[in-house]
Every structure is written in C-alpha cells, then in structure tokens.
mmCIF file of C-alpha atoms in Angstrom:
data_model
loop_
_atom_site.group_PDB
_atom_site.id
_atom_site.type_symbol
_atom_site.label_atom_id
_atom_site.label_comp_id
_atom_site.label_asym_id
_atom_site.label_seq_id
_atom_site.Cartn_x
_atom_site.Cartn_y
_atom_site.Cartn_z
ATOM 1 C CA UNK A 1 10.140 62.180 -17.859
ATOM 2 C CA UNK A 2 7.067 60.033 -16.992
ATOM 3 C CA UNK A 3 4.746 62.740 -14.679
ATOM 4 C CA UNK A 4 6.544 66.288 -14.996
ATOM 5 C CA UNK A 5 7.052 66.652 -19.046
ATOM 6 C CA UNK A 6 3.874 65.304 -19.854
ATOM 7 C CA UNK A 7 1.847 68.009 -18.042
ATOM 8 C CA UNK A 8 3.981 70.659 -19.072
ATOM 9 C CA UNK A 9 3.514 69.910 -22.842
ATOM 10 C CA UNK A 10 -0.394 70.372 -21.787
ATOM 11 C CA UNK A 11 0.135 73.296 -19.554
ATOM 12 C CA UNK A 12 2.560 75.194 -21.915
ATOM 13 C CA UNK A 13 -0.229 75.246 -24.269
ATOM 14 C CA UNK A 14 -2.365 77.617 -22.117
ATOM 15 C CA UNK A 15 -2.601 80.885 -23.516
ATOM 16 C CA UNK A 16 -1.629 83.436 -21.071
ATOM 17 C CA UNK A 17 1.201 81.539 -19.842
ATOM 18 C CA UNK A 18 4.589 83.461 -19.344
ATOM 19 C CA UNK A 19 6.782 81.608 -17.349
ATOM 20 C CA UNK A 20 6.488 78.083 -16.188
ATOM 21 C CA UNK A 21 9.021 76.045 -13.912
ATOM 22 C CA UNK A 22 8.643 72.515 -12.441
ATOM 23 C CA UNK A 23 10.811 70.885 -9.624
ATOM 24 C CA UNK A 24 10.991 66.981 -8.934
ATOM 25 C CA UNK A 25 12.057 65.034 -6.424
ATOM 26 C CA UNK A 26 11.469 61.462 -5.264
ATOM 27 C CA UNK A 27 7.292 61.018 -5.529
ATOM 28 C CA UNK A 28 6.485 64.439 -6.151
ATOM 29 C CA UNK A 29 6.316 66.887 -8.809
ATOM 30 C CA UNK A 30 5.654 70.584 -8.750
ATOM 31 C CA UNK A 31 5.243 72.782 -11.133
ATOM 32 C CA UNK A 32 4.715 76.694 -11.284
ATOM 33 C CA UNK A 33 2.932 78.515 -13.851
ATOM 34 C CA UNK A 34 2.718 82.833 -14.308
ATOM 35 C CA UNK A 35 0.413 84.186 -16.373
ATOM 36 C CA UNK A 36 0.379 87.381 -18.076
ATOM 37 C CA UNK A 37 -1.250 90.388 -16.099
ATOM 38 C CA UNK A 38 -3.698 90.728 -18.321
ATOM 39 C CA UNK A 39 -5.036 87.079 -18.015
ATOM 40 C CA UNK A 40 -7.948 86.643 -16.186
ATOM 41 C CA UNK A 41 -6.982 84.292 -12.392
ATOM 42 C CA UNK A 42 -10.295 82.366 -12.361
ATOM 43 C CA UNK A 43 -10.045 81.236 -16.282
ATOM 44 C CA UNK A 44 -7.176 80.763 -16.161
ATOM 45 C CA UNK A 45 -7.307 78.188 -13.276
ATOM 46 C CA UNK A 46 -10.187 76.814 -15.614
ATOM 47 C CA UNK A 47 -7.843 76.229 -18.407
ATOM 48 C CA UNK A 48 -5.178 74.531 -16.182
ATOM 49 C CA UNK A 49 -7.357 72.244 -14.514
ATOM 50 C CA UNK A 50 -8.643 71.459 -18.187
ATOM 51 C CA UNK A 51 -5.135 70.814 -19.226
ATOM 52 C CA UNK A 52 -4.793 68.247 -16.243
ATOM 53 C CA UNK A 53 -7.920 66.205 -17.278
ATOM 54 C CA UNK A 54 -6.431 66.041 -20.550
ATOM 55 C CA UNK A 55 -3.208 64.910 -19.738
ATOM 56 C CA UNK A 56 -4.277 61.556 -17.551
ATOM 57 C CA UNK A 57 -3.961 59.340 -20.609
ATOM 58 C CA UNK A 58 -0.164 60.680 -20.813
ATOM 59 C CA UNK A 59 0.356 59.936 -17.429
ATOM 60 C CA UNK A 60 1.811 56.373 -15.877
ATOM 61 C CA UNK A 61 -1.643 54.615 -14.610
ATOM 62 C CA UNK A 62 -0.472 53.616 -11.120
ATOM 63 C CA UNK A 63 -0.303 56.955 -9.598
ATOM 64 C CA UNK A 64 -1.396 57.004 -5.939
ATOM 65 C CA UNK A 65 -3.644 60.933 -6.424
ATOM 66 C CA UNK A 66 -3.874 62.475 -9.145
ATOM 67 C CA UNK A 67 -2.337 65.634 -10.518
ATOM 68 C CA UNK A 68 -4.099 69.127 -8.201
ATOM 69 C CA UNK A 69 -3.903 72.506 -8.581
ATOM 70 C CA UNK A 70 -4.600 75.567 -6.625
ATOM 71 C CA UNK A 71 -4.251 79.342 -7.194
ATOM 72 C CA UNK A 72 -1.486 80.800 -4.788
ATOM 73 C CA UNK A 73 0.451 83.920 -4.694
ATOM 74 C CA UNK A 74 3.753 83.197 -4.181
ATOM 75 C CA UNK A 75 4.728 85.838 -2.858
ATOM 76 C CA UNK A 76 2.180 85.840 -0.046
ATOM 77 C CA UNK A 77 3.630 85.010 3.671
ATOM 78 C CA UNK A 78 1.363 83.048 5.974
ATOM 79 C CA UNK A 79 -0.756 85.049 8.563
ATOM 80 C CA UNK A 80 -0.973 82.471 10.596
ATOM 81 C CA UNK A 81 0.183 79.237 11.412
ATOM 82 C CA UNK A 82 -1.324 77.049 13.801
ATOM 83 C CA UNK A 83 -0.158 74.451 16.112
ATOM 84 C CA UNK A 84 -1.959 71.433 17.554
ATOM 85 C CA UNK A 85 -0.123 69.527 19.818
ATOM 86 C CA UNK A 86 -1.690 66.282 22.299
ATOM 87 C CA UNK A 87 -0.570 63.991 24.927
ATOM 88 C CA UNK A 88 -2.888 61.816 24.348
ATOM 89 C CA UNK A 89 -3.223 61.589 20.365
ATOM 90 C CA UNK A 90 -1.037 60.746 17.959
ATOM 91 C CA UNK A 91 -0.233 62.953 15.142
ATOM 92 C CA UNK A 92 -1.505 61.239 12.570
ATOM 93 C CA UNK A 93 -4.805 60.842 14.400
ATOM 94 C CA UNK A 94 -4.582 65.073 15.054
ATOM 95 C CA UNK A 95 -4.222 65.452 11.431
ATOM 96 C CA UNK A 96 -7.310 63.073 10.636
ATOM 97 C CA UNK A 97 -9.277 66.148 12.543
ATOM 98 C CA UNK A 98 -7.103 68.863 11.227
ATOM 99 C CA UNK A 99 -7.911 67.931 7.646
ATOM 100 C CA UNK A 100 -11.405 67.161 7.840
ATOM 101 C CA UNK A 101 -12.817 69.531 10.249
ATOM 102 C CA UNK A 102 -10.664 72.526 11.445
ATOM 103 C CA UNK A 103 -8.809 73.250 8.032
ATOM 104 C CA UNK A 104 -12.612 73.609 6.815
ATOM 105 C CA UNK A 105 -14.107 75.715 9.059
ATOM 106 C CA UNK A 106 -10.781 78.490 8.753
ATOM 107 C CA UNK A 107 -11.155 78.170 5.109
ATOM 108 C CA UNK A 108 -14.841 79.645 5.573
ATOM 109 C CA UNK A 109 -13.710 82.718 7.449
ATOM 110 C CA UNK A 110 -14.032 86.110 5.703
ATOM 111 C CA UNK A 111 -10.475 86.992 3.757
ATOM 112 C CA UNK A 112 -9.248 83.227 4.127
ATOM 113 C CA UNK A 113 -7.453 82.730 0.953
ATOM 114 C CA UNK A 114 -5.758 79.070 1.870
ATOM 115 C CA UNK A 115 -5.688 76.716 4.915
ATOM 116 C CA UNK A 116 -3.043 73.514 4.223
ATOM 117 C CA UNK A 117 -2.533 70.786 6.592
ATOM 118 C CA UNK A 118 1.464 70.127 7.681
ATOM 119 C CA UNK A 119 3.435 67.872 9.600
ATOM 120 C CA UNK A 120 1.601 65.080 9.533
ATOM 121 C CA UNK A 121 -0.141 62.281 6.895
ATOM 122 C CA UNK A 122 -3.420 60.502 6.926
ATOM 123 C CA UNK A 123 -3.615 57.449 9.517
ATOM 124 C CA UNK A 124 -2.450 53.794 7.626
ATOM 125 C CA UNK A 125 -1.459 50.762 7.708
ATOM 126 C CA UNK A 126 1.929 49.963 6.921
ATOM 127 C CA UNK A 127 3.680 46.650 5.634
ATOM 128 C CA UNK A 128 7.317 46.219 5.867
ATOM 129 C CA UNK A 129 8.108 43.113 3.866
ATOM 130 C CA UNK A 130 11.053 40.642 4.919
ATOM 131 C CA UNK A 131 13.326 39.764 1.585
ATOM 132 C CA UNK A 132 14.404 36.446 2.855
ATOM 133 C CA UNK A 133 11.418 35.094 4.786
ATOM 134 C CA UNK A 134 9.719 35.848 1.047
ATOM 135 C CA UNK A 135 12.022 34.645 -1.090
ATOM 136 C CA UNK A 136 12.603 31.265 1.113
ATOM 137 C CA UNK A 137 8.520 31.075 0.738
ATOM 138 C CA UNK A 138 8.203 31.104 -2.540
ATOM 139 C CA UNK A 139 6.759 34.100 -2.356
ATOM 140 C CA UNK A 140 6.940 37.350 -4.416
ATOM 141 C CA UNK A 141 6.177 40.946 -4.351
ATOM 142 C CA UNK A 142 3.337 40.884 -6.949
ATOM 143 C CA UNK A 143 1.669 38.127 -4.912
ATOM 144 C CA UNK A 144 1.549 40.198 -1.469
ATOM 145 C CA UNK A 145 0.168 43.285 -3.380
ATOM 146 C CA UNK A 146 -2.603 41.393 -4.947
ATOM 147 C CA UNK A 147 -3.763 39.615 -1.935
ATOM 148 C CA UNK A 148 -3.580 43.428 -0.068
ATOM 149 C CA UNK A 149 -5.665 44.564 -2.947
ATOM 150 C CA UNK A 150 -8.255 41.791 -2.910
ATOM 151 C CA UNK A 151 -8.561 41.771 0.689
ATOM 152 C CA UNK A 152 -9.568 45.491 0.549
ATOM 153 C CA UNK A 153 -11.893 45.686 -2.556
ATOM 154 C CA UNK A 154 -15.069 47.456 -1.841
ATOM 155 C CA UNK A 155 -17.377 45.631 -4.840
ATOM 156 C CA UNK A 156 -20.773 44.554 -4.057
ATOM 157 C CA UNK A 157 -21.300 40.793 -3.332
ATOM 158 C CA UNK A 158 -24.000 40.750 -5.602
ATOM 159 C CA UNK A 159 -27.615 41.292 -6.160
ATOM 160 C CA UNK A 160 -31.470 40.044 -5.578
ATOM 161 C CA UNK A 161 -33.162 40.899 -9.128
ATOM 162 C CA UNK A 162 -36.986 41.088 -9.034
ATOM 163 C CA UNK A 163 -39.627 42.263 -11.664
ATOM 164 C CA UNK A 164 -39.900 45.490 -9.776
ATOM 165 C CA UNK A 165 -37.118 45.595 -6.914
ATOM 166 C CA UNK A 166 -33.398 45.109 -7.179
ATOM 167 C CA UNK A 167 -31.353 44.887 -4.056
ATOM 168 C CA UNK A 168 -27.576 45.150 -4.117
ATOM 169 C CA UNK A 169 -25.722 43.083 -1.170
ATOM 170 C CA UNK A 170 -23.444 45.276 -0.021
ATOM 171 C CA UNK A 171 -20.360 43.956 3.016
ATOM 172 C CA UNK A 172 -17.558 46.095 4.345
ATOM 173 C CA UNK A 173 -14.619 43.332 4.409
ATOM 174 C CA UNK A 174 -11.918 45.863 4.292
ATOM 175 C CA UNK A 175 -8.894 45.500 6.745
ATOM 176 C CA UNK A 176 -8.857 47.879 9.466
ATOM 177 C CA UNK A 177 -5.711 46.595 11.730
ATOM 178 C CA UNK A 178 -2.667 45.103 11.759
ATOM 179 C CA UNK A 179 -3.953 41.611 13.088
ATOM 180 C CA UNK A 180 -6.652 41.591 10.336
ATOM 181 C CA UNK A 181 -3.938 41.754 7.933
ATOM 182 C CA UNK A 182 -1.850 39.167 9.974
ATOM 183 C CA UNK A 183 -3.960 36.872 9.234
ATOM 184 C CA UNK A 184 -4.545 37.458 5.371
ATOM 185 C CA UNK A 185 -3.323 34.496 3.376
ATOM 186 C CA UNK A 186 -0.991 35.417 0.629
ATOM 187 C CA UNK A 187 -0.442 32.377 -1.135
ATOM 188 C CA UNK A 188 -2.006 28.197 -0.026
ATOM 189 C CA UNK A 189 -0.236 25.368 -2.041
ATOM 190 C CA UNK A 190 0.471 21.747 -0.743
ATOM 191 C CA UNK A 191 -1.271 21.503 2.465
ATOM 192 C CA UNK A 192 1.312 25.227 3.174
ATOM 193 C CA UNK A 193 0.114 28.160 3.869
ATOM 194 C CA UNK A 194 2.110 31.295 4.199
ATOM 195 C CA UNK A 195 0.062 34.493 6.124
ATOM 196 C CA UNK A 196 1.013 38.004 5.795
ATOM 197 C CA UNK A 197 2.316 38.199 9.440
ATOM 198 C CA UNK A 198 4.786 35.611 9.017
ATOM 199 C CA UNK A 199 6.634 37.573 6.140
ATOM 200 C CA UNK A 200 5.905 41.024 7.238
ATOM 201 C CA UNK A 201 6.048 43.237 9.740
ATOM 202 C CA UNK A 202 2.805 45.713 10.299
ATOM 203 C CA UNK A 203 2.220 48.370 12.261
ATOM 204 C CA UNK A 204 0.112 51.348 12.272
ATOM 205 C CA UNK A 205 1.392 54.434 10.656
ATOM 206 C CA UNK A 206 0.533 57.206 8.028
ATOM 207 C CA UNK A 207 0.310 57.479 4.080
ATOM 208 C CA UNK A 208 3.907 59.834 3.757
ATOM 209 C CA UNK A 209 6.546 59.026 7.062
ATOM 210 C CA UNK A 210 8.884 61.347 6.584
ATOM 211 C CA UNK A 211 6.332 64.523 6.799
ATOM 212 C CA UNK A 212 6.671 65.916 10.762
ATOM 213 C CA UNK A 213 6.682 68.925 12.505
ATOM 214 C CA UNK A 214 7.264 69.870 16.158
ATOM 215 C CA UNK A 215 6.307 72.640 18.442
ATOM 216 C CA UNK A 216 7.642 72.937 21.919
ATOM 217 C CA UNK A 217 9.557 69.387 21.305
ATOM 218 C CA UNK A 218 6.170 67.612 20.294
ATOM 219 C CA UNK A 219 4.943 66.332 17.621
ATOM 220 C CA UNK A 220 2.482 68.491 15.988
ATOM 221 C CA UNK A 221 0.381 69.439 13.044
ATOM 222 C CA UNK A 222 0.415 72.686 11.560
ATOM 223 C CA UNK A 223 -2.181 74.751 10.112
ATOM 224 C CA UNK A 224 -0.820 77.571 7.757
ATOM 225 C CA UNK A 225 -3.671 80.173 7.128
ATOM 226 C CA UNK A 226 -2.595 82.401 3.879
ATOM 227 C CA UNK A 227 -5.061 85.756 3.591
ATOM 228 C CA UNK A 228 -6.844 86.572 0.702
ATOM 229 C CA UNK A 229 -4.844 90.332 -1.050
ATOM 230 C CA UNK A 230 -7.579 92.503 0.032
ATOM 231 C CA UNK A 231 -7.853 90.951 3.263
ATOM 232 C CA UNK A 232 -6.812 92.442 7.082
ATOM 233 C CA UNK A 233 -4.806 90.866 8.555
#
C-alpha cells in the first residue's frame, strides 16, 4: 500500500507497458514490467527510471535505499556463478571486496550482461536493544535512535571566513566499533547517566542477517555472472 502501489500507478503509465506484476514481502518490493516488442529496451529503461524519480514524493520518507532498476531477461540462466569462500575472513568482510572490486571488473568483460553480489550484506554495526533495562531507564526507542543518528552525522564543524579564503573544518566523529558506541550517552538527567552499552547489546554484523549462502559447508559469497543474448558462452 505504502511502497508497491505507488510506483505502479507511475510505472503503469509508461507507454509500451504490457504486463506488469509486483511481489512483496517483509522490506522488499519487486516489481516486473514487459514491454511490447516493439518498444525500444534502452528508452524504455529511460522512462522507468523517470517514473521512479517521480514517484519519491509518493513514497514513505524513511526508506533505507531508494527504489532501483535494472534491465534483465528473465528468462536468462546464469553462466556462471562464483564462489568465494575464506578461513580467515568473514563473509561480510568477502562481500565488502566482492561488491566493490571483483563484481566490477566481471561486469567489464566482453558479453557480461549482469554481475550481482549474493549471500552476504555490507559489514555493520548492530544494536540489539533490551525492553526492560530501557523501559526501567526511562528510556525510549526514539531517544536511542537520535543519539545513534547524532553520533554519526557527517556535517562540517564549521568555517574560517576571510575576504578572499574560506576554509571549512571538516572531523570524522563517526562510530566505527562496538565500544565507540558503548560508550555513547543516550540520555544525562540528575547527576544519571545511562550509555548505550548498558541497555544494548552490540556486536558487529551486516546491513540484511538473514542473506547467506554456503559452498562446501562454508560460508560464502556468490557471484552470479548473467551473459549478454548475443554473447558466447
């Protein structure tokens, strides 16, 4: 109601379009669109990705990405799928490399049509709050997201204005580990002070934990390679 109807008003608008079908589940939304033979595959992918900038002011403002799209045949099997596997790195960690640096490189060989990343997330930090220890604090959910969110803004300190030379103080004060965030003070009232470690749990983990794959009983990442129609195989 909130993320699938409101781009298929906008997509359903495309001419060309002759069948289009959307499935959702819990945090994700896909949705499938044919177009008529005759339609040209590159303007049409213009007009979708139009469609998509037009519908973000119908779409709920907290989402975490926004709406992509990508031209697929849907038929097409993958060619190829490869497996990275380590005894020394975790998965997340593999997929950090798969993403930004392997998954590139295949993309650039001759009659690559699509390289996707599987089995894995990117590397983060996650926060598993405890109900009571909050709720016996004084303590709510708003207040632990806002201190998070504060604690990891990337604005500019400020600025040294001259007649002819401006200079923008810049700091990286993000979080990076699990102690950092320990110590980040969610709320201070009456001499108390109540720190994100003693209401939380946090551990390093990924964005999505429930995306895995295993080869050979370990964990791995997966790189399917798709070829382009007029490619060898």
């Amino acid at each position: 109601a909130t993320v699938a109807a409101p781009l298929e008003r906008r997509l359903g608008a495309i001419p060309g379009v002759t069948d289009l079908t959307s499935t959702s589940s819990l945090g994700t939304t896909n949705i499938t669109i044919q177009f008529d033979l005759n339609r040209d595959i590159d303007g049409a992918a213009r007009d979708v990705q139009a469609a998509l900038n037009a519908a973000l002011t119908d779409l709920p403002g907290d989402l975490p990405t926004l709406p992509t799209m990508r031209k697929v045949n849907p038929a097409a099997s993958p060619v190829l799928i490869l497996a990275l596997t380590s005894k020394t790195m975790l998965a997340s960690e593999m997929y950090d490399v798969a993403d930004s640096v392997i998954a590139q490189r295949l993309s650039q060989v001759d009659g690559v049509a699509e390289v996707t990343v599987n089995g894995a997330e990117q590397p983060a930090i996650r926060i598993r709050v405890n109900p009571v220890a909050i709720a016996s604090m004084g303590v709510n959910m708003e207040d632990i997201r806002a201190a998070v969110s504060n604690a990891n803004s990337a604005s500019p300190l400020g600025t040294f204005d001259g007649p002819n030379l401006a200079r923008t103080i810049g700091s990286n004060a993000q979080l990076q580990t699990p102690r950092e965030y320990e110590n980040l003070v969610v709320k201070a009232a009456n001499g108390t002070v109540v720190r994100l470690g003693g209401i939380a749990k946090i551990e390093e983990g990924v964005r999505n934990s429930r995306s895995a794959a295993w080869f050979n009983l370990q964990p791995s990442v997966l790189l399917v390679v798709t070829k382009q129609a007029d490619a060898n195989v």
